[in-house]
PDB file of N, CA and C in Angstrom:
ATOM      1  N   VAL A 108     -14.683   1.958  -4.396  1.00 93.00           N
ATOM      2  CA  VAL A 108     -13.520   2.253  -3.578  1.00 93.00           C
ATOM      3  C   VAL A 108     -12.678   0.989  -3.445  1.00 93.00           C
ATOM      4  N   ILE A 109     -11.391   1.153  -3.606  1.00 95.00           N
ATOM      5  CA  ILE A 109     -10.426   0.078  -3.391  1.00 95.00           C
ATOM      6  C   ILE A 109      -9.526   0.518  -2.236  1.00 95.00           C
ATOM      7  N   ALA A 110      -9.210  -0.398  -1.349  1.00 96.00           N
ATOM      8  CA  ALA A 110      -8.352  -0.090  -0.204  1.00 96.00           C
ATOM      9  C   ALA A 110      -7.112  -0.969  -0.229  1.00 96.00           C
ATOM     10  N   ALA A 111      -6.033  -0.438   0.296  1.00 97.00           N
ATOM     11  CA  ALA A 111      -4.777  -1.194   0.401  1.00 97.00           C
ATOM     12  C   ALA A 111      -4.197  -0.987   1.791  1.00 97.00           C
ATOM     13  N   ARG A 112      -3.859  -2.086   2.446  1.00 96.00           N
ATOM     14  CA  ARG A 112      -3.188  -2.023   3.754  1.00 96.00           C
ATOM     15  C   ARG A 112      -1.691  -1.878   3.523  1.00 96.00           C
ATOM     16  N   ILE A 113      -1.084  -0.902   4.169  1.00 96.00           N
ATOM     17  CA  ILE A 113       0.357  -0.702   4.083  1.00 96.00           C
ATOM     18  C   ILE A 113       0.964  -1.305   5.348  1.00 96.00           C
ATOM     19  N   THR A 114       1.790  -2.317   5.165  1.00 96.00           N
ATOM     20  CA  THR A 114       2.353  -3.027   6.308  1.00 96.00           C
ATOM     21  C   THR A 114       3.874  -3.090   6.224  1.00 96.00           C
ATOM     22  N   SER A 115       4.475  -3.324   7.378  1.00 95.00           N
ATOM     23  CA  SER A 115       5.936  -3.523   7.440  1.00 95.00           C
ATOM     24  C   SER A 115       6.193  -5.021   7.430  1.00 95.00           C
ATOM     25  N   GLU A 116       5.936  -5.610   6.277  1.00 95.00           N
ATOM     26  CA  GLU A 116       6.132  -7.050   6.083  1.00 95.00           C
ATOM     27  C   GLU A 116       6.987  -7.268   4.852  1.00 95.00           C
ATOM     28  N   ASN A 117       7.748  -8.346   4.860  1.00 94.00           N
ATOM     29  CA  ASN A 117       8.622  -8.672   3.748  1.00 94.00           C
ATOM     30  C   ASN A 117       7.964  -9.750   2.885  1.00 94.00           C
ATOM     31  N   PRO A 118       7.443  -9.378   1.706  1.00 94.00           N
ATOM     32  CA  PRO A 118       6.796 -10.350   0.828  1.00 94.00           C
ATOM     33  C   PRO A 118       7.717 -11.490   0.404  1.00 94.00           C
ATOM     34  N   ASP A 119       9.030 -11.222   0.325  1.00 94.00           N
ATOM     35  CA  ASP A 119       9.989 -12.242  -0.099  1.00 94.00           C
ATOM     36  C   ASP A 119      10.259 -13.282   0.981  1.00 94.00           C
ATOM     37  N   GLU A 120       9.806 -13.009   2.201  1.00 94.00           N
ATOM     38  CA  GLU A 120       9.997 -13.946   3.310  1.00 94.00           C
ATOM     39  C   GLU A 120       8.654 -14.356   3.906  1.00 94.00           C
ATOM     40  N   GLY A 121       7.670 -14.599   3.021  1.00 95.00           N
ATOM     41  CA  GLY A 121       6.364 -15.052   3.475  1.00 95.00           C
ATOM     42  C   GLY A 121       5.611 -13.994   4.270  1.00 95.00           C
ATOM     43  N   PHE A 122       5.841 -12.737   3.961  1.00 94.00           N
ATOM     44  CA  PHE A 122       5.204 -11.606   4.643  1.00 94.00           C
ATOM     45  C   PHE A 122       5.564 -11.551   6.121  1.00 94.00           C
ATOM     46  N   LYS A 123       6.807 -11.882   6.406  1.00 93.00           N
ATOM     47  CA  LYS A 123       7.324 -11.820   7.774  1.00 93.00           C
ATOM     48  C   LYS A 123       7.317 -10.359   8.241  1.00 93.00           C
ATOM     49  N   PRO A 124       6.687 -10.080   9.389  1.00 93.00           N
ATOM     50  CA  PRO A 124       6.669  -8.709   9.905  1.00 93.00           C
ATOM     51  C   PRO A 124       8.072  -8.241  10.282  1.00 93.00           C
ATOM     52  N   SER A 125       8.287  -6.946  10.160  1.00 90.00           N
ATOM     53  CA  SER A 125       9.555  -6.365  10.564  1.00 90.00           C
ATOM     54  C   SER A 125       9.282  -5.059  11.300  1.00 90.00           C
ATOM     55  N   SER A 126      10.295  -4.568  11.975  1.00 91.00           N
ATOM     56  CA  SER A 126      10.168  -3.329  12.728  1.00 91.00           C
ATOM     57  C   SER A 126      11.360  -2.449  12.404  1.00 91.00           C
ATOM     58  N   GLY A 127      11.308  -1.202  12.846  1.00 91.00           N
ATOM     59  CA  GLY A 127      12.429  -0.313  12.623  1.00 91.00           C
ATOM     60  C   GLY A 127      12.011   1.140  12.655  1.00 91.00           C
ATOM     61  N   THR A 128      12.926   1.992  12.275  1.00 92.00           N
ATOM     62  CA  THR A 128      12.663   3.424  12.285  1.00 92.00           C
ATOM     63  C   THR A 128      12.218   3.905  10.906  1.00 92.00           C
ATOM     64  N   VAL A 129      11.453   4.977  10.906  1.00 92.00           N
ATOM     65  CA  VAL A 129      10.957   5.603   9.682  1.00 92.00           C
ATOM     66  C   VAL A 129      11.737   6.892   9.477  1.00 92.00           C
ATOM     67  N   GLN A 130      12.476   6.974   8.366  1.00 92.00           N
ATOM     68  CA  GLN A 130      13.194   8.207   8.062  1.00 92.00           C
ATOM     69  C   GLN A 130      12.316   9.176   7.259  1.00 92.00           C
ATOM     70  N   GLU A 131      11.452   8.630   6.399  1.00 92.00           N
ATOM     71  CA  GLU A 131      10.590   9.473   5.557  1.00 92.00           C
ATOM     72  C   GLU A 131       9.293   8.742   5.278  1.00 92.00           C
ATOM     73  N   LEU A 132       8.197   9.470   5.347  1.00 93.00           N
ATOM     74  CA  LEU A 132       6.901   8.962   4.911  1.00 93.00           C
ATOM     75  C   LEU A 132       6.170  10.132   4.270  1.00 93.00           C
ATOM     76  N   ASN A 133       5.979  10.036   2.962  1.00 93.00           N
ATOM     77  CA  ASN A 133       5.357  11.122   2.213  1.00 93.00           C
ATOM     78  C   ASN A 133       4.240  10.556   1.352  1.00 93.00           C
ATOM     79  N   PHE A 134       3.007  10.949   1.662  1.00 93.00           N
ATOM     80  CA  PHE A 134       1.841  10.529   0.895  1.00 93.00           C
ATOM     81  C   PHE A 134       1.001  11.755   0.613  1.00 93.00           C
ATOM     82  N   ARG A 135       0.623  11.932  -0.654  1.00 90.00           N
ATOM     83  CA  ARG A 135      -0.180  13.079  -1.049  1.00 90.00           C
ATOM     84  C   ARG A 135      -1.613  12.628  -1.351  1.00 90.00           C
ATOM     85  N   SER A 136      -2.531  13.044  -0.501  1.00 92.00           N
ATOM     86  CA  SER A 136      -3.945  12.752  -0.747  1.00 92.00           C
ATOM     87  C   SER A 136      -4.464  13.659  -1.859  1.00 92.00           C
ATOM     88  N   SER A 137      -5.510  13.184  -2.518  1.00 92.00           N
ATOM     89  CA  SER A 137      -6.181  13.983  -3.539  1.00 92.00           C
ATOM     90  C   SER A 137      -7.672  13.711  -3.407  1.00 92.00           C
ATOM     91  N   LYS A 138      -8.473  14.251  -4.322  1.00 93.00           N
ATOM     92  CA  LYS A 138      -9.916  14.020  -4.233  1.00 93.00           C
ATOM     93  C   LYS A 138     -10.274  12.551  -4.494  1.00 93.00           C
ATOM     94  N   ASN A 139      -9.396  11.806  -5.167  1.00 96.00           N
ATOM     95  CA  ASN A 139      -9.673  10.405  -5.490  1.00 96.00           C
ATOM     96  C   ASN A 139      -8.882   9.408  -4.669  1.00 96.00           C
ATOM     97  N   VAL A 140      -7.881   9.859  -3.948  1.00 97.00           N
ATOM     98  CA  VAL A 140      -7.030   8.959  -3.166  1.00 97.00           C
ATOM     99  C   VAL A 140      -6.734   9.615  -1.822  1.00 97.00           C
ATOM    100  N   TRP A 141      -6.874   8.846  -0.760  1.00 97.00           N
ATOM    101  CA  TRP A 141      -6.561   9.363   0.566  1.00 97.00           C
ATOM    102  C   TRP A 141      -5.977   8.244   1.398  1.00 97.00           C
ATOM    103  N   GLY A 142      -5.240   8.617   2.422  1.00 95.00           N
ATOM    104  CA  GLY A 142      -4.595   7.614   3.240  1.00 95.00           C
ATOM    105  C   GLY A 142      -4.436   8.065   4.678  1.00 95.00           C
ATOM    106  N   TYR A 143      -4.263   7.073   5.552  1.00 94.00           N
ATOM    107  CA  TYR A 143      -4.063   7.301   6.974  1.00 94.00           C
ATOM    108  C   TYR A 143      -2.859   6.481   7.418  1.00 94.00           C
ATOM    109  N   PHE A 144      -1.983   7.092   8.185  1.00 94.00           N
ATOM    110  CA  PHE A 144      -0.775   6.410   8.651  1.00 94.00           C
ATOM    111  C   PHE A 144      -0.611   6.631  10.155  1.00 94.00           C
ATOM    112  N   SER A 145      -0.172   5.592  10.853  1.00 92.00           N
ATOM    113  CA  SER A 145      -0.012   5.674  12.307  1.00 92.00           C
ATOM    114  C   SER A 145       1.404   6.064  12.719  1.00 92.00           C
ATOM    115  N   VAL A 146       2.290   6.278  11.766  1.00 89.00           N
ATOM    116  CA  VAL A 146       3.654   6.735  12.055  1.00 89.00           C
ATOM    117  C   VAL A 146       3.975   7.910  11.140  1.00 89.00           C
ATOM    118  N   ALA A 147       5.001   8.625  11.492  1.00 83.00           N
ATOM    119  CA  ALA A 147       5.472   9.745  10.678  1.00 83.00           C
ATOM    120  C   ALA A 147       6.993   9.667  10.606  1.00 83.00           C
ATOM    121  N   ALA A 148       7.570  10.581   9.837  1.00 80.00           N
ATOM    122  CA  ALA A 148       9.029  10.625   9.743  1.00 80.00           C
ATOM    123  C   ALA A 148       9.622  10.763  11.138  1.00 80.00           C
ATOM    124  N   SER A 149      10.701  10.104  11.366  1.00 81.00           N
ATOM    125  CA  SER A 149      11.425   9.987  12.637  1.00 81.00           C
ATOM    126  C   SER A 149      10.625   9.242  13.695  1.00 81.00           C
ATOM    127  N   GLY A 150       9.620   8.484  13.251  1.00 84.00           N
ATOM    128  CA  GLY A 150       8.895   7.588  14.145  1.00 84.00           C
ATOM    129  C   GLY A 150       9.450   6.188  14.017  1.00 84.00           C
ATOM    130  N   GLY A 151       8.721   5.245  14.529  1.00 86.00           N
ATOM    131  CA  GLY A 151       9.199   3.875  14.453  1.00 86.00           C
ATOM    132  C   GLY A 151       8.083   2.869  14.516  1.00 86.00           C
ATOM    133  N   LEU A 152       8.399   1.656  14.110  1.00 88.00           N
ATOM    134  CA  LEU A 152       7.475   0.533  14.142  1.00 88.00           C
ATOM    135  C   LEU A 152       8.018  -0.464  15.162  1.00 88.00           C
ATOM    136  N   HIS A 153       7.261  -0.691  16.205  1.00 86.00           N
ATOM    137  CA  HIS A 153       7.707  -1.555  17.296  1.00 86.00           C
ATOM    138  C   HIS A 153       7.572  -3.024  16.897  1.00 86.00           C
ATOM    139  N   GLU A 154       8.506  -3.847  17.341  1.00 82.00           N
ATOM    140  CA  GLU A 154       8.516  -5.261  16.963  1.00 82.00           C
ATOM    141  C   GLU A 154       7.322  -6.038  17.503  1.00 82.00           C
ATOM    142  N   PHE A 155       6.673  -5.551  18.558  1.00 83.00           N
ATOM    143  CA  PHE A 155       5.528  -6.269  19.120  1.00 83.00           C
ATOM    144  C   PHE A 155       4.186  -5.652  18.711  1.00 83.00           C
ATOM    145  N   ALA A 156       4.204  -4.658  17.836  1.00 86.00           N
ATOM    146  CA  ALA A 156       2.980  -4.000  17.381  1.00 86.00           C
ATOM    147  C   ALA A 156       2.484  -4.646  16.086  1.00 86.00           C
ATOM    148  N   ASP A 157       1.252  -4.367  15.737  1.00 89.00           N
ATOM    149  CA  ASP A 157       0.683  -4.814  14.464  1.00 89.00           C
ATOM    150  C   ASP A 157       1.536  -4.258  13.327  1.00 89.00           C
ATOM    151  N   SER A 158       1.751  -5.047  12.289  1.00 93.00           N
ATOM    152  CA  SER A 158       2.613  -4.606  11.187  1.00 93.00           C
ATOM    153  C   SER A 158       1.928  -3.589  10.281  1.00 93.00           C
ATOM    154  N   GLN A 159       0.613  -3.457  10.365  1.00 94.00           N
ATOM    155  CA  GLN A 159      -0.063  -2.460   9.539  1.00 94.00           C
ATOM    156  C   GLN A 159       0.136  -1.075  10.142  1.00 94.00           C
ATOM    157  N   PHE A 160       0.666  -0.163   9.325  1.00 94.00           N
ATOM    158  CA  PHE A 160       0.860   1.200   9.799  1.00 94.00           C
ATOM    159  C   PHE A 160       0.227   2.224   8.868  1.00 94.00           C
ATOM    160  N   GLY A 161      -0.450   1.752   7.826  1.00 95.00           N
ATOM    161  CA  GLY A 161      -1.111   2.677   6.919  1.00 95.00           C
ATOM    162  C   GLY A 161      -2.243   2.016   6.155  1.00 95.00           C
ATOM    163  N   HIS A 162      -3.115   2.862   5.647  1.00 96.00           N
ATOM    164  CA  HIS A 162      -4.247   2.408   4.847  1.00 96.00           C
ATOM    165  C   HIS A 162      -4.462   3.441   3.750  1.00 96.00           C
ATOM    166  N   CYS A 163      -4.503   3.015   2.508  1.00 97.00           N
ATOM    167  CA  CYS A 163      -4.763   3.909   1.382  1.00 97.00           C
ATOM    168  C   CYS A 163      -6.079   3.512   0.732  1.00 97.00           C
ATOM    169  N   PHE A 164      -6.851   4.508   0.343  1.00 98.00           N
ATOM    170  CA  PHE A 164      -8.147   4.286  -0.298  1.00 98.00           C
ATOM    171  C   PHE A 164      -8.162   5.023  -1.623  1.00 98.00           C
ATOM    172  N   SER A 165      -8.844   4.435  -2.603  1.00 97.00           N
ATOM    173  CA  SER A 165      -8.915   5.044  -3.925  1.00 97.00           C
ATOM    174  C   SER A 165     -10.340   4.946  -4.452  1.00 97.00           C
ATOM    175  N   TRP A 166     -10.785   6.016  -5.089  1.00 97.00           N
ATOM    176  CA  TRP A 166     -12.121   6.065  -5.680  1.00 97.00           C
ATOM    177  C   TRP A 166     -11.996   6.343  -7.159  1.00 97.00           C
ATOM    178  N   GLY A 167     -12.942   5.830  -7.934  1.00 96.00           N
ATOM    179  CA  GLY A 167     -13.020   6.114  -9.358  1.00 96.00           C
ATOM    180  C   GLY A 167     -14.444   5.903  -9.827  1.00 96.00           C
ATOM    181  N   GLU A 168     -14.755   6.382 -11.005  1.00 96.00           N
ATOM    182  CA  GLU A 168     -16.094   6.184 -11.577  1.00 96.00           C
ATOM    183  C   GLU A 168     -16.411   4.699 -11.742  1.00 96.00           C
ATOM    184  N   ASN A 169     -15.356   3.882 -11.882  1.00 96.00           N
ATOM    185  CA  ASN A 169     -15.517   2.439 -11.998  1.00 96.00           C
ATOM    186  C   ASN A 169     -14.292   1.767 -11.370  1.00 96.00           C
ATOM    187  N   ARG A 170     -14.310   0.458 -11.329  1.00 95.00           N
ATOM    188  CA  ARG A 170     -13.223  -0.298 -10.690  1.00 95.00           C
ATOM    189  C   ARG A 170     -11.879  -0.002 -11.341  1.00 95.00           C
ATOM    190  N   GLN A 171     -11.850   0.076 -12.661  1.00 95.00           N
ATOM    191  CA  GLN A 171     -10.596   0.317 -13.379  1.00 95.00           C
ATOM    192  C   GLN A 171     -10.000   1.670 -13.004  1.00 95.00           C
ATOM    193  N   GLN A 172     -10.820   2.717 -12.949  1.00 96.00           N
ATOM    194  CA  GLN A 172     -10.303   4.033 -12.577  1.00 96.00           C
ATOM    195  C   GLN A 172      -9.804   4.046 -11.136  1.00 96.00           C
ATOM    196  N   ALA A 173     -10.554   3.399 -10.248  1.00 97.00           N
ATOM    197  CA  ALA A 173     -10.120   3.324  -8.848  1.00 97.00           C
ATOM    198  C   ALA A 173      -8.790   2.587  -8.743  1.00 97.00           C
ATOM    199  N   ARG A 174      -8.641   1.500  -9.502  1.00 96.00           N
ATOM    200  CA  ARG A 174      -7.399   0.734  -9.503  1.00 96.00           C
ATOM    201  C   ARG A 174      -6.248   1.586 -10.022  1.00 96.00           C
ATOM    202  N   GLU A 175      -6.465   2.271 -11.132  1.00 96.00           N
ATOM    203  CA  GLU A 175      -5.421   3.123 -11.703  1.00 96.00           C
ATOM    204  C   GLU A 175      -5.009   4.223 -10.730  1.00 96.00           C
ATOM    205  N   ASN A 176      -5.980   4.842 -10.065  1.00 97.00           N
ATOM    206  CA  ASN A 176      -5.674   5.888  -9.085  1.00 97.00           C
ATOM    207  C   ASN A 176      -4.839   5.335  -7.935  1.00 97.00           C
ATOM    208  N   LEU A 177      -5.169   4.125  -7.480  1.00 97.00           N
ATOM    209  CA  LEU A 177      -4.425   3.522  -6.380  1.00 97.00           C
ATOM    210  C   LEU A 177      -2.999   3.165  -6.795  1.00 97.00           C
ATOM    211  N   VAL A 178      -2.827   2.639  -7.993  1.00 97.00           N
ATOM    212  CA  VAL A 178      -1.483   2.304  -8.482  1.00 97.00           C
ATOM    213  C   VAL A 178      -0.618   3.562  -8.535  1.00 97.00           C
ATOM    214  N   ILE A 179      -1.158   4.645  -9.066  1.00 96.00           N
ATOM    215  CA  ILE A 179      -0.396   5.896  -9.149  1.00 96.00           C
ATOM    216  C   ILE A 179      -0.025   6.377  -7.748  1.00 96.00           C
ATOM    217  N   ALA A 180      -0.990   6.346  -6.829  1.00 96.00           N
ATOM    218  CA  ALA A 180      -0.733   6.800  -5.456  1.00 96.00           C
ATOM    219  C   ALA A 180       0.335   5.952  -4.776  1.00 96.00           C
ATOM    220  N   LEU A 181       0.267   4.637  -4.962  1.00 97.00           N
ATOM    221  CA  LEU A 181       1.266   3.758  -4.347  1.00 97.00           C
ATOM    222  C   LEU A 181       2.650   3.990  -4.949  1.00 97.00           C
ATOM    223  N   LYS A 182       2.708   4.254  -6.255  1.00 97.00           N
ATOM    224  CA  LYS A 182       3.994   4.537  -6.891  1.00 97.00           C
ATOM    225  C   LYS A 182       4.580   5.851  -6.397  1.00 97.00           C
ATOM    226  N   GLU A 183       3.721   6.802  -6.023  1.00 95.00           N
ATOM    227  CA  GLU A 183       4.187   8.099  -5.533  1.00 95.00           C
ATOM    228  C   GLU A 183       4.436   8.097  -4.026  1.00 95.00           C
ATOM    229  N   LEU A 184       3.944   7.089  -3.316  1.00 95.00           N
ATOM    230  CA  LEU A 184       4.154   6.978  -1.876  1.00 95.00           C
ATOM    231  C   LEU A 184       5.639   6.769  -1.598  1.00 95.00           C
ATOM    232  N   SER A 185       6.191   7.601  -0.746  1.00 94.00           N
ATOM    233  CA  SER A 185       7.607   7.498  -0.420  1.00 94.00           C
ATOM    234  C   SER A 185       7.753   7.097   1.042  1.00 94.00           C
ATOM    235  N   ILE A 186       8.319   5.912   1.264  1.00 94.00           N
ATOM    236  CA  ILE A 186       8.591   5.426   2.615  1.00 94.00           C
ATOM    237  C   ILE A 186      10.055   5.017   2.660  1.00 94.00           C
ATOM    238  N   ARG A 187      10.809   5.649   3.536  1.00 92.00           N
ATOM    239  CA  ARG A 187      12.191   5.242   3.749  1.00 92.00           C
ATOM    240  C   ARG A 187      12.352   4.836   5.201  1.00 92.00           C
ATOM    241  N   GLY A 188      12.903   3.665   5.397  1.00 91.00           N
ATOM    242  CA  GLY A 188      13.136   3.166   6.741  1.00 91.00           C
ATOM    243  C   GLY A 188      13.993   1.923   6.679  1.00 91.00           C
ATOM    244  N   ASP A 189      14.267   1.351   7.831  1.00 90.00           N
ATOM    245  CA  ASP A 189      15.094   0.140   7.860  1.00 90.00           C
ATOM    246  C   ASP A 189      14.217  -1.105   8.012  1.00 90.00           C
ATOM    247  N   PHE A 190      13.161  -1.173   7.203  1.00 92.00           N
ATOM    248  CA  PHE A 190      12.248  -2.304   7.175  1.00 92.00           C
ATOM    249  C   PHE A 190      11.656  -2.393   5.772  1.00 92.00           C
ATOM    250  N   ARG A 191      11.122  -3.549   5.437  1.00 93.00           N
ATOM    251  CA  ARG A 191      10.453  -3.743   4.140  1.00 93.00           C
ATOM    252  C   ARG A 191       8.972  -3.432   4.280  1.00 93.00           C
ATOM    253  N   THR A 192       8.347  -3.053   3.175  1.00 95.00           N
ATOM    254  CA  THR A 192       6.903  -2.847   3.154  1.00 95.00           C
ATOM    255  C   THR A 192       6.296  -3.668   2.027  1.00 95.00           C
ATOM    256  N   THR A 193       4.989  -3.694   1.989  1.00 95.00           N
ATOM    257  CA  THR A 193       4.262  -4.429   0.954  1.00 95.00           C
ATOM    258  C   THR A 193       3.903  -3.555  -0.245  1.00 95.00           C
ATOM    259  N   VAL A 194       4.373  -2.324  -0.296  1.00 97.00           N
ATOM    260  CA  VAL A 194       3.958  -1.389  -1.344  1.00 97.00           C
ATOM    261  C   VAL A 194       4.279  -1.921  -2.740  1.00 97.00           C
ATOM    262  N   GLU A 195       5.511  -2.346  -2.989  1.00 96.00           N
ATOM    263  CA  GLU A 195       5.876  -2.865  -4.319  1.00 96.00           C
ATOM    264  C   GLU A 195       5.045  -4.099  -4.673  1.00 96.00           C
ATOM    265  N   TYR A 196       4.827  -4.970  -3.697  1.00 97.00           N
ATOM    266  CA  TYR A 196       4.004  -6.160  -3.927  1.00 97.00           C
ATOM    267  C   TYR A 196       2.589  -5.754  -4.336  1.00 97.00           C
ATOM    268  N   LEU A 197       2.010  -4.768  -3.647  1.00 97.00           N
ATOM    269  CA  LEU A 197       0.655  -4.327  -3.964  1.00 97.00           C
ATOM    270  C   LEU A 197       0.566  -3.755  -5.370  1.00 97.00           C
ATOM    271  N   ILE A 198       1.563  -2.970  -5.765  1.00 97.00           N
ATOM    272  CA  ILE A 198       1.581  -2.412  -7.125  1.00 97.00           C
ATOM    273  C   ILE A 198       1.594  -3.543  -8.147  1.00 97.00           C
ATOM    274  N   THR A 199       2.471  -4.513  -7.936  1.00 96.00           N
ATOM    275  CA  THR A 199       2.556  -5.655  -8.852  1.00 96.00           C
ATOM    276  C   THR A 199       1.233  -6.410  -8.909  1.00 96.00           C
ATOM    277  N   LEU A 200       0.626  -6.660  -7.753  1.00 96.00           N
ATOM    278  CA  LEU A 200      -0.655  -7.367  -7.704  1.00 96.00           C
ATOM    279  C   LEU A 200      -1.746  -6.607  -8.457  1.00 96.00           C
ATOM    280  N   LEU A 201      -1.827  -5.300  -8.236  1.00 96.00           N
ATOM    281  CA  LEU A 201      -2.855  -4.485  -8.886  1.00 96.00           C
ATOM    282  C   LEU A 201      -2.688  -4.422 -10.400  1.00 96.00           C
ATOM    283  N   GLU A 202      -1.486  -4.742 -10.899  1.00 97.00           N
ATOM    284  CA  GLU A 202      -1.224  -4.695 -12.340  1.00 97.00           C
ATOM    285  C   GLU A 202      -1.268  -6.073 -13.003  1.00 97.00           C
ATOM    286  N   THR A 203      -1.577  -7.138 -12.247  1.00 95.00           N
ATOM    287  CA  THR A 203      -1.654  -8.471 -12.855  1.00 95.00           C
ATOM    288  C   THR A 203      -2.916  -8.598 -13.706  1.00 95.00           C
ATOM    289  N   ASN A 204      -2.853  -9.466 -14.697  1.00 94.00           N
ATOM    290  CA  ASN A 204      -4.028  -9.715 -15.540  1.00 94.00           C
ATOM    291  C   ASN A 204      -5.195 -10.252 -14.732  1.00 94.00           C
ATOM    292  N   ARG A 205      -4.923 -11.100 -13.761  1.00 94.00           N
ATOM    293  CA  ARG A 205      -6.000 -11.674 -12.945  1.00 94.00           C
ATOM    294  C   ARG A 205      -6.725 -10.596 -12.139  1.00 94.00           C
ATOM    295  N   PHE A 206      -5.978  -9.590 -11.674  1.00 94.00           N
ATOM    296  CA  PHE A 206      -6.646  -8.500 -10.968  1.00 94.00           C
ATOM    297  C   PHE A 206      -7.385  -7.620 -11.956  1.00 94.00           C
ATOM    298  N   LEU A 207      -6.757  -7.359 -13.104  1.00 93.00           N
ATOM    299  CA  LEU A 207      -7.399  -6.523 -14.119  1.00 93.00           C
ATOM    300  C   LEU A 207      -8.730  -7.082 -14.589  1.00 93.00           C
ATOM    301  N   ASP A 208      -8.784  -8.409 -14.790  1.00 93.00           N
ATOM    302  CA  ASP A 208     -10.045  -9.003 -15.275  1.00 93.00           C
ATOM    303  C   ASP A 208     -10.922  -9.532 -14.141  1.00 93.00           C
ATOM    304  N   ASN A 209     -10.537  -9.199 -12.897  1.00 91.00           N
ATOM    305  CA  ASN A 209     -11.334  -9.525 -11.709  1.00 91.00           C
ATOM    306  C   ASN A 209     -11.563 -11.017 -11.546  1.00 91.00           C
ATOM    307  N   SER A 210     -10.528 -11.824 -11.836  1.00 93.00           N
ATOM    308  CA  SER A 210     -10.662 -13.271 -11.682  1.00 93.00           C
ATOM    309  C   SER A 210      -9.882 -13.799 -10.480  1.00 93.00           C
ATOM    310  N   ILE A 211      -9.381 -12.902  -9.640  1.00 85.00           N
ATOM    311  CA  ILE A 211      -8.650 -13.288  -8.432  1.00 85.00           C
ATOM    312  C   ILE A 211      -9.640 -13.680  -7.351  1.00 85.00           C
ATOM    313  N   ASP A 212      -9.308 -14.698  -6.597  1.00 81.00           N
ATOM    314  CA  ASP A 212     -10.098 -15.023  -5.402  1.00 81.00           C
ATOM    315  C   ASP A 212      -9.145 -15.451  -4.305  1.00 81.00           C
ATOM    316  N   THR A 213      -9.653 -15.443  -3.093  1.00 74.00           N
ATOM    317  CA  THR A 213      -8.814 -15.828  -1.958  1.00 74.00           C
ATOM    318  C   THR A 213      -9.433 -16.970  -1.195  1.00 74.00           C
TER     319      THR A 213
END
């Protein structure tokens, strides 16, 4: 299982948290991918709240399949609002060679 935190942070500004209203949030769970979100369409993210508002999980027979399932799910995730999220950053990270060959460390 691979998990991804969905946050209202701007990767281009050092992951600075942001707040705002949510116009659309559409995520389709499947047998291999599921997610939980603390806001819905016409909701909002408060400036003093934690920036994480969602969590996506992906399963596969192996790490590569789980990664591929998560990338597809993140690409299909639709979030419209007046704030930035980390979704595009996560997709890019999951597709890097270092992530693919499991040589990333923190």
